[in-house]
Amino acid sequence: MVAARPIEVSEREARSVAIAAQGLGPFRVATRPDRRHLRKAFRNMGVLQIDAVSAVARSHLLVLRSRVGGSHDDLSGLLERTAYTHRELAEYWCHEASYLPIQDWPLFRWRMRRAERGELWKGIREFAAENSVFITKVERQVTAAGPVSAGQLQKRGRGSSWWGWSDSKIALEWLFWIGRLSVSKRDNFTRYYDLSERVLPPSVFEHVPAENDAHLELLRRAARHLGVASSEDLVDYHRLPKKEGKERVKELVENKELIPVEVQGWDRPGYMAADTKSGHVVSRSVLLSPFDPIVWFRPRAARLFGFEYRLEIYVPSEKRVHGYYVMPFLYENNLSARVDVRAELKTKVLHVPGAYVEPEGLDDLGVEALANELRSLATWRGFEHVRVGQRGNLARRLRRAIKAT
């Protein structure tokens, strides 16, 4: 049988499909978002990566802001209630540490089984192999007293720690990886762990999909969340094993659930879900978290937007090119600029040490849109002022636009 010729997709169409899939098209800002808005965001994204860095705000709140609206405090409270009071969301290692709809937790049981066999971070794996008695003791303490935090189980009997973690923290993390424990709540970002059967509903334990079936379903979902993607993009979305993941992509193509596409400018085949809707969508003008799903896989950001993106948090300050916490600016379906942003809590100022326009340029309306977005971000954070520094080829124009607004 001769394989069908891939559908040709222009660069413009690919960006439009990807933006629509992620829920980053035009929308009406929710003044007071509720769980309905959060559910819609998760239908678009599937998972929400959690990150501890808070240069502007927690990354997951920035991701939700770009899709839901509301204020920082409203979103923070809504997410907390939805996850830990109403139990609609759970935490697990999906892309990285992430929130996911609680009914999707069984789709990652294969990862829990692999973790139990030793397929996880070396430090935790070695600790678990050497301290099974201690881990059993920790699990018993959680059973008796949960939910508990690592601080409450502080125990440094070995006289050493891994990445500054206590032995109790490592034991809890191992039990979380293998699915025995789940996060029951957070207090000032501190995790409190409890037995999974006391945190999650009984329904999630009733049917555990086989590993291949889970991989196939996660790839189907990745295709819907990404809109258009290469095999590598699909596999990375839920961090599936690369070799097995690519084999499952082939299965979905053979079953005509994925359609091969040839994307203008791409050096590799692309794929779209068979039921993907076409039509031109223009993005909202919004600053994105460095861990937003539309840019978190840097090779795809380069292919889709021509945007070479490197997070420089861990780069020595003298070697940084663009800054500590750089947010891409999505404008008319392009990543047109990048700005280094800091929230100065004491002075209530949103500080922009550097602003840089991408090679394709940004017209005056685009600069005005970025200025408005920075003011909106400041207001969202509860600040009154935006201060733009000297660094970058966009700084002067942006300062003028900020003053004009």
Short mmCIF file of C-alpha atoms in Angstrom, two decimals:
data_model
loop_
_atom_site.label_atom_id
_atom_site.label_comp_id
_atom_site.label_asym_id
_atom_site.label_seq_id
_atom_site.Cartn_x
_atom_site.Cartn_y
_atom_site.Cartn_z
CA MET A 1 0.00 0.00 0.00
CA VAL A 2 1.36 3.42 -0.97
CA ALA A 3 1.43 5.86 1.95
CA ALA A 4 -0.73 8.95 1.50
CA ARG A 5 1.13 12.14 0.76
CA PRO A 6 1.37 14.33 3.89
CA ILE A 7 -0.92 17.33 4.04
CA GLU A 8 0.98 20.58 3.45
CA VAL A 9 0.66 23.10 6.27
CA SER A 10 2.01 26.63 6.08
CA GLU A 11 4.00 28.23 8.87
CA ARG A 12 1.05 30.59 9.46
CA GLU A 13 -1.43 27.72 9.71
CA ALA A 14 0.81 25.72 12.05
CA ARG A 15 1.09 28.61 14.49
CA SER A 16 -2.65 29.27 14.36
CA VAL A 17 -3.49 25.61 15.06
CA ALA A 18 -1.00 25.44 17.94
CA ILE A 19 -2.26 28.65 19.54
CA ALA A 20 -5.89 27.56 19.29
CA ALA A 21 -5.07 24.14 20.76
CA GLN A 22 -3.48 25.72 23.82
CA GLY A 23 -6.36 28.13 24.43
CA LEU A 24 -4.26 31.21 23.68
CA GLY A 25 -6.61 32.76 21.15
CA PRO A 26 -8.82 35.78 21.87
CA PHE A 27 -10.86 35.47 25.04
CA ARG A 28 -13.01 37.44 27.44
CA VAL A 29 -11.09 38.03 30.64
CA ALA A 30 -12.78 36.51 33.67
CA THR A 31 -12.95 39.10 36.44
CA ARG A 32 -13.51 36.38 39.03
CA PRO A 33 -12.61 33.03 37.45
CA ASP A 34 -14.19 29.87 38.84
CA ARG A 35 -13.69 26.14 38.45
CA ARG A 36 -15.35 26.14 35.03
CA HIS A 37 -12.58 28.37 33.69
CA LEU A 38 -9.94 26.16 35.27
CA ARG A 39 -11.47 23.02 33.75
CA LYS A 40 -11.40 24.61 30.31
CA ALA A 41 -7.73 25.53 30.74
CA PHE A 42 -6.92 21.93 31.66
CA ARG A 43 -8.87 20.64 28.66
CA ASN A 44 -6.52 22.73 26.52
CA MET A 45 -3.28 21.95 28.36
CA GLY A 46 -3.82 18.57 30.03
CA VAL A 47 -1.18 19.26 32.67
CA LEU A 48 0.13 22.35 34.43
CA GLN A 49 3.82 22.35 35.34
CA ILE A 50 4.68 23.46 38.88
CA ASP A 51 7.86 25.44 39.44
CA ALA A 52 9.24 26.98 42.60
CA VAL A 53 10.89 30.03 40.98
CA SER A 54 8.88 33.14 41.73
CA ALA A 55 10.66 36.06 40.06
CA VAL A 56 7.28 37.43 38.96
CA ALA A 57 4.90 34.82 40.39
CA ARG A 58 4.76 31.03 40.51
CA SER A 59 4.95 29.74 36.95
CA HIS A 60 1.68 27.81 37.15
CA LEU A 61 -0.17 30.99 38.06
CA LEU A 62 1.37 32.83 35.11
CA VAL A 63 0.27 30.02 32.80
CA LEU A 64 -3.27 30.21 34.15
CA ARG A 65 -3.30 34.00 33.91
CA SER A 66 -2.61 33.81 30.18
CA ARG A 67 -5.66 31.59 29.68
CA VAL A 68 -8.10 32.45 32.45
CA GLY A 69 -7.59 36.01 33.68
CA GLY A 70 -8.47 37.06 37.21
CA SER A 71 -6.04 38.43 39.78
CA HIS A 72 -2.99 36.70 41.21
CA ASP A 73 -4.67 36.07 44.55
CA ASP A 74 -7.92 34.91 42.92
CA LEU A 75 -6.08 32.37 40.76
CA SER A 76 -3.94 31.17 43.63
CA GLY A 77 -6.99 30.59 45.83
CA LEU A 78 -8.97 29.00 43.01
CA LEU A 79 -6.19 26.55 42.17
CA GLU A 80 -5.72 25.63 45.83
CA ARG A 81 -9.44 25.02 46.40
CA THR A 82 -9.84 23.05 43.18
CA ALA A 83 -6.88 20.80 43.94
CA TYR A 84 -7.02 20.32 47.70
CA THR A 85 -10.60 21.06 48.77
CA HIS A 86 -12.71 19.89 45.83
CA ARG A 87 -10.11 17.27 44.81
CA GLU A 88 -10.49 17.89 41.08
CA LEU A 89 -6.73 18.04 40.54
CA ALA A 90 -3.85 15.87 41.68
CA GLU A 91 -0.08 16.26 41.62
CA TYR A 92 2.34 13.94 39.90
CA TRP A 93 5.33 13.78 37.53
CA CYS A 94 3.53 14.28 34.20
CA HIS A 95 5.82 16.58 32.22
CA GLU A 96 7.79 17.70 35.22
CA ALA A 97 6.09 18.04 38.61
CA SER A 98 2.58 19.02 37.55
CA TYR A 99 -1.08 19.38 38.37
CA LEU A 100 -3.38 17.12 36.35
CA PRO A 101 -7.11 16.32 36.40
CA ILE A 102 -7.53 13.72 39.11
CA GLN A 103 -9.23 11.24 36.76
CA ASP A 104 -6.06 11.20 34.63
CA TRP A 105 -3.85 9.96 37.48
CA PRO A 106 -4.17 6.28 36.40
CA LEU A 107 -2.59 7.17 33.03
CA PHE A 108 0.71 7.54 34.91
CA ARG A 109 0.61 4.31 36.88
CA TRP A 110 3.13 2.89 34.39
CA ARG A 111 5.58 5.59 35.49
CA MET A 112 4.99 4.67 39.13
CA ARG A 113 5.73 1.02 38.36
CA ARG A 114 8.88 1.98 36.47
CA ALA A 115 9.96 4.20 39.35
CA GLU A 116 9.57 1.27 41.73
CA ARG A 117 11.89 -0.70 39.46
CA GLY A 118 14.46 2.08 39.71
CA GLU A 119 13.68 4.26 36.66
CA LEU A 120 13.88 7.66 38.34
CA TRP A 121 16.46 10.12 39.62
CA LYS A 122 19.69 8.42 40.64
CA GLY A 123 19.85 9.99 44.10
CA ILE A 124 16.36 8.83 45.07
CA ARG A 125 16.91 5.40 43.52
CA GLU A 126 20.13 4.81 45.47
CA PHE A 127 18.60 6.11 48.69
CA ALA A 128 15.61 3.76 48.32
CA ALA A 129 17.86 0.78 47.65
CA GLU A 130 19.92 1.47 50.76
CA ASN A 131 17.15 2.55 53.17
CA SER A 132 14.14 0.29 52.71
CA VAL A 133 13.61 -0.08 56.47
CA PHE A 134 13.67 3.68 56.99
CA ILE A 135 11.21 4.22 54.10
CA THR A 136 8.84 1.67 55.61
CA LYS A 137 9.02 3.54 58.89
CA VAL A 138 8.21 6.84 57.15
CA GLU A 139 5.23 5.25 55.41
CA ARG A 140 3.96 3.98 58.75
CA GLN A 141 4.29 7.46 60.26
CA VAL A 142 2.29 8.93 57.37
CA THR A 143 -0.33 6.21 57.82
CA ALA A 144 -0.64 7.07 61.50
CA ALA A 145 -0.37 10.86 61.34
CA GLY A 146 -0.94 12.03 57.76
CA PRO A 147 -1.10 14.42 56.10
CA VAL A 148 2.43 15.44 57.08
CA SER A 149 5.26 17.51 55.63
CA ALA A 150 8.93 16.60 55.39
CA GLY A 151 9.65 19.13 58.10
CA GLN A 152 7.38 17.30 60.48
CA LEU A 153 9.20 14.07 59.73
CA GLN A 154 12.63 15.69 59.91
CA LYS A 155 15.16 13.00 60.57
CA ARG A 156 18.80 13.38 59.67
CA GLY A 157 20.09 10.20 61.27
CA ARG A 158 22.57 9.56 58.49
CA GLY A 159 24.22 12.92 59.07
CA SER A 160 23.98 13.89 55.42
CA SER A 161 21.45 15.07 52.87
CA TRP A 162 20.90 15.03 49.13
CA TRP A 163 20.41 18.43 47.48
CA GLY A 164 19.89 19.74 51.01
CA TRP A 165 16.91 17.45 51.52
CA SER A 166 16.44 15.59 54.74
CA ASP A 167 16.26 11.80 54.68
CA SER A 168 12.55 12.11 55.43
CA LYS A 169 12.05 14.31 52.38
CA ILE A 170 13.79 11.80 50.11
CA ALA A 171 11.73 8.94 51.54
CA LEU A 172 8.51 10.90 51.01
CA GLU A 173 9.54 11.75 47.47
CA TRP A 174 10.23 8.07 46.71
CA LEU A 175 6.82 7.08 48.04
CA PHE A 176 5.25 9.87 45.96
CA TRP A 177 7.07 8.72 42.79
CA ILE A 178 5.82 5.16 43.17
CA GLY A 179 2.24 6.26 43.89
CA ARG A 180 1.97 5.19 47.53
CA LEU A 181 1.63 8.80 48.67
CA SER A 182 -0.07 11.82 47.11
CA VAL A 183 0.00 15.52 47.93
CA SER A 184 -2.93 16.23 50.22
CA LYS A 185 -2.40 19.99 50.48
CA ARG A 186 0.17 22.76 50.32
CA ASP A 187 0.88 25.45 52.86
CA ASN A 188 3.11 28.28 51.58
CA PHE A 189 4.18 25.88 48.82
CA THR A 190 5.19 23.18 51.33
CA ARG A 191 3.83 19.78 50.37
CA TYR A 192 1.84 17.71 52.85
CA TYR A 193 1.73 14.02 51.94
CA ASP A 194 -0.85 11.38 52.76
CA LEU A 195 -1.69 7.88 51.59
CA SER A 196 -2.96 8.00 48.00
CA GLU A 197 -6.11 6.11 48.91
CA ARG A 198 -6.96 8.86 51.43
CA VAL A 199 -6.33 11.65 48.91
CA LEU A 200 -7.68 10.24 45.64
CA PRO A 201 -11.17 8.87 44.90
CA PRO A 202 -11.65 5.07 44.75
CA SER A 203 -12.43 5.27 41.02
CA VAL A 204 -8.80 5.98 40.09
CA PHE A 205 -7.72 2.62 41.50
CA GLU A 206 -10.40 0.55 39.79
CA HIS A 207 -8.92 0.42 36.30
CA VAL A 208 -5.21 0.68 35.57
CA PRO A 209 -4.47 0.84 31.84
CA ALA A 210 -1.65 -1.26 30.43
CA GLU A 211 1.52 0.70 29.74
CA ASN A 212 1.11 0.68 25.95
CA ASP A 213 -2.52 1.75 26.21
CA ALA A 214 -1.59 4.60 28.55
CA HIS A 215 1.15 5.73 26.17
CA LEU A 216 -1.26 5.72 23.23
CA GLU A 217 -3.82 7.76 25.14
CA LEU A 218 -1.23 10.27 26.34
CA LEU A 219 0.02 10.70 22.77
CA ARG A 220 -3.55 11.28 21.53
CA ARG A 221 -3.94 13.95 24.16
CA ALA A 222 -0.57 15.51 23.38
CA ALA A 223 -1.64 15.81 19.73
CA ARG A 224 -4.79 17.66 20.78
CA HIS A 225 -2.93 19.93 23.21
CA LEU A 226 -0.18 20.79 20.72
CA GLY A 227 -2.30 21.10 17.58
CA VAL A 228 0.57 20.30 15.24
CA ALA A 229 3.72 18.56 16.41
CA SER A 230 6.66 16.39 15.47
CA SER A 231 7.08 12.91 16.91
CA GLU A 232 9.62 14.33 19.39
CA ASP A 233 7.15 17.00 20.51
CA LEU A 234 4.41 14.46 21.12
CA VAL A 235 6.67 12.16 23.12
CA ASP A 236 8.08 15.02 25.21
CA TYR A 237 4.70 16.43 26.26
CA HIS A 238 4.22 13.77 28.94
CA ARG A 239 7.89 12.72 28.98
CA LEU A 240 7.26 9.26 27.55
CA PRO A 241 10.16 6.87 26.93
CA LYS A 242 11.57 8.07 23.61
CA LYS A 243 11.95 4.80 21.75
CA GLU A 244 8.62 3.31 22.83
CA GLY A 245 6.89 6.66 22.37
CA LYS A 246 7.94 6.98 18.75
CA GLU A 247 6.74 3.44 18.06
CA ARG A 248 3.35 4.34 19.52
CA VAL A 249 3.21 7.43 17.27
CA LYS A 250 3.62 5.11 14.27
CA GLU A 251 0.71 3.01 15.55
CA LEU A 252 -1.53 6.06 15.78
CA VAL A 253 -0.58 7.02 12.21
CA GLU A 254 -1.33 3.49 10.99
CA ASN A 255 -4.71 3.67 12.76
CA LYS A 256 -5.34 7.05 11.09
CA GLU A 257 -5.73 8.75 14.46
CA LEU A 258 -2.78 10.98 13.59
CA ILE A 259 -2.44 12.56 10.16
CA PRO A 260 1.07 13.19 8.76
CA VAL A 261 1.64 16.81 7.76
CA GLU A 262 4.48 18.64 6.07
CA VAL A 263 4.98 21.94 7.83
CA GLN A 264 6.65 24.74 5.91
CA GLY A 265 10.18 25.29 7.23
CA TRP A 266 10.30 22.17 9.42
CA ASP A 267 13.14 19.71 8.94
CA ARG A 268 11.05 16.72 10.05
CA PRO A 269 7.53 15.31 9.65
CA GLY A 270 4.67 16.74 11.63
CA TYR A 271 1.41 15.24 12.85
CA MET A 272 -2.08 16.44 13.67
CA ALA A 273 -4.97 14.68 15.35
CA ALA A 274 -7.44 13.49 12.72
CA ASP A 275 -10.23 15.65 14.17
CA THR A 276 -8.17 18.87 14.37
CA LYS A 277 -10.22 21.86 13.27
CA SER A 278 -8.66 24.33 10.87
CA GLY A 279 -9.35 28.04 10.69
CA HIS A 280 -7.27 31.11 11.41
CA VAL A 281 -6.94 32.16 15.04
CA VAL A 282 -5.07 35.27 16.13
CA SER A 283 -3.39 35.06 19.52
CA ARG A 284 -3.98 37.37 22.39
CA SER A 285 -1.10 39.68 23.30
CA VAL A 286 0.35 38.08 26.39
CA LEU A 287 3.60 37.41 28.22
CA LEU A 288 4.26 33.71 28.70
CA SER A 289 5.82 31.81 31.56
CA PRO A 290 9.12 30.11 30.63
CA PHE A 291 7.31 26.86 31.55
CA ASP A 292 4.22 27.47 29.43
CA PRO A 293 3.36 24.32 27.44
CA ILE A 294 3.61 26.20 24.16
CA VAL A 295 7.32 26.94 24.73
CA TRP A 296 8.49 24.42 27.36
CA PHE A 297 10.03 22.12 24.73
CA ARG A 298 12.64 24.52 23.34
CA PRO A 299 13.26 22.66 20.03
CA ARG A 300 9.57 23.02 19.18
CA ALA A 301 9.56 26.73 20.08
CA ALA A 302 12.44 27.15 17.62
CA ARG A 303 10.67 25.18 14.88
CA LEU A 304 7.23 26.69 15.37
CA PHE A 305 8.14 30.32 16.07
CA GLY A 306 11.80 30.64 15.07
CA PHE A 307 12.38 31.48 18.74
CA GLU A 308 15.65 30.29 20.28
CA TYR A 309 14.95 30.23 23.99
CA ARG A 310 17.26 29.48 26.87
CA LEU A 311 16.32 29.96 30.49
CA GLU A 312 19.25 31.71 32.17
CA ILE A 313 18.27 31.38 35.82
CA TYR A 314 21.20 29.07 36.50
CA VAL A 315 23.66 30.94 34.25
CA PRO A 316 26.13 33.21 36.12
CA SER A 317 24.88 36.79 35.90
CA GLU A 318 27.90 38.00 33.92
CA LYS A 319 27.26 35.37 31.24
CA ARG A 320 23.53 35.97 30.76
CA VAL A 321 22.47 37.24 27.36
CA HIS A 322 18.91 38.39 28.08
CA GLY A 323 18.40 38.15 31.83
CA TYR A 324 17.40 36.08 34.83
CA TYR A 325 13.68 35.48 34.20
CA VAL A 326 12.85 36.16 30.57
CA MET A 327 9.25 35.96 29.39
CA PRO A 328 8.41 35.60 25.68
CA PHE A 329 5.81 38.03 24.31
CA LEU A 330 3.13 36.41 22.15
CA TYR A 331 1.73 38.95 19.71
CA GLU A 332 -0.29 38.25 16.55
CA ASN A 333 0.82 34.61 16.48
CA ASN A 334 4.52 35.44 16.80
CA LEU A 335 6.92 35.41 19.70
CA SER A 336 7.92 38.95 18.88
CA ALA A 337 9.92 40.03 21.91
CA ARG A 338 11.37 38.83 25.20
CA VAL A 339 11.52 40.78 28.45
CA ASP A 340 13.40 40.16 31.67
CA VAL A 341 10.84 40.73 34.42
CA ARG A 342 11.08 40.96 38.22
CA ALA A 343 8.40 41.60 40.81
CA GLU A 344 9.81 43.91 43.48
CA LEU A 345 7.55 43.13 46.42
CA LYS A 346 8.88 45.80 48.79
CA THR A 347 8.41 48.70 46.37
CA LYS A 348 5.39 47.22 44.54
CA VAL A 349 7.10 47.78 41.21
CA LEU A 350 7.22 45.49 38.19
CA HIS A 351 10.83 45.91 37.07
CA VAL A 352 11.88 45.19 33.49
CA PRO A 353 15.70 45.25 33.50
CA GLY A 354 15.88 44.33 29.79
CA ALA A 355 13.63 44.19 26.73
CA TYR A 356 14.57 42.71 23.36
CA VAL A 357 12.75 42.63 20.05
CA GLU A 358 13.09 39.59 17.79
CA PRO A 359 14.67 39.90 14.33
CA GLU A 360 11.33 40.23 12.49
CA GLY A 361 10.72 43.44 14.43
CA LEU A 362 7.77 44.87 16.34
CA ASP A 363 5.73 47.80 15.03
CA ASP A 364 4.48 50.65 17.19
CA LEU A 365 1.16 48.90 17.82
CA GLY A 366 3.09 45.86 19.01
CA VAL A 367 5.20 47.91 21.40
CA GLU A 368 2.05 49.55 22.72
CA ALA A 369 0.49 46.12 23.19
CA LEU A 370 3.56 44.98 25.16
CA ALA A 371 3.41 48.11 27.32
CA ASN A 372 -0.27 47.45 28.05
CA GLU A 373 0.48 43.83 28.85
CA LEU A 374 3.21 44.83 31.31
CA ARG A 375 0.82 47.22 33.01
CA SER A 376 -1.79 44.47 33.11
CA LEU A 377 0.76 42.06 34.61
CA ALA A 378 1.67 44.65 37.25
CA THR A 379 -1.99 45.17 38.14
CA TRP A 380 -2.51 41.39 38.26
CA ARG A 381 0.36 41.21 40.74
CA GLY A 382 -1.11 44.05 42.81
CA PHE A 383 1.47 46.63 41.74
CA GLU A 384 0.97 50.20 40.55
CA HIS A 385 4.13 50.90 38.60
CA VAL A 386 6.26 49.44 35.79
CA ARG A 387 9.91 50.46 35.52
CA VAL A 388 11.84 49.65 32.35
CA GLY A 389 15.64 49.52 32.53
CA GLN A 390 18.33 50.26 29.96
CA ARG A 391 19.22 46.84 28.58
CA GLY A 392 18.06 45.61 25.22
CA ASN A 393 17.22 46.89 21.76
CA LEU A 394 13.59 47.44 22.74
CA ALA A 395 14.12 49.21 26.05
CA ARG A 396 13.94 52.82 24.82
CA ARG A 397 10.79 52.33 22.75
CA LEU A 398 9.17 50.38 25.56
CA ARG A 399 9.94 53.10 28.14
CA ARG A 400 8.27 55.69 25.90
CA ALA A 401 5.24 53.43 25.42
CA ILE A 402 4.95 52.83 29.18
CA LYS A 403 4.99 56.57 29.82
CA ALA A 404 2.38 57.11 27.10
CA THR A 405 0.02 54.60 28.70
#
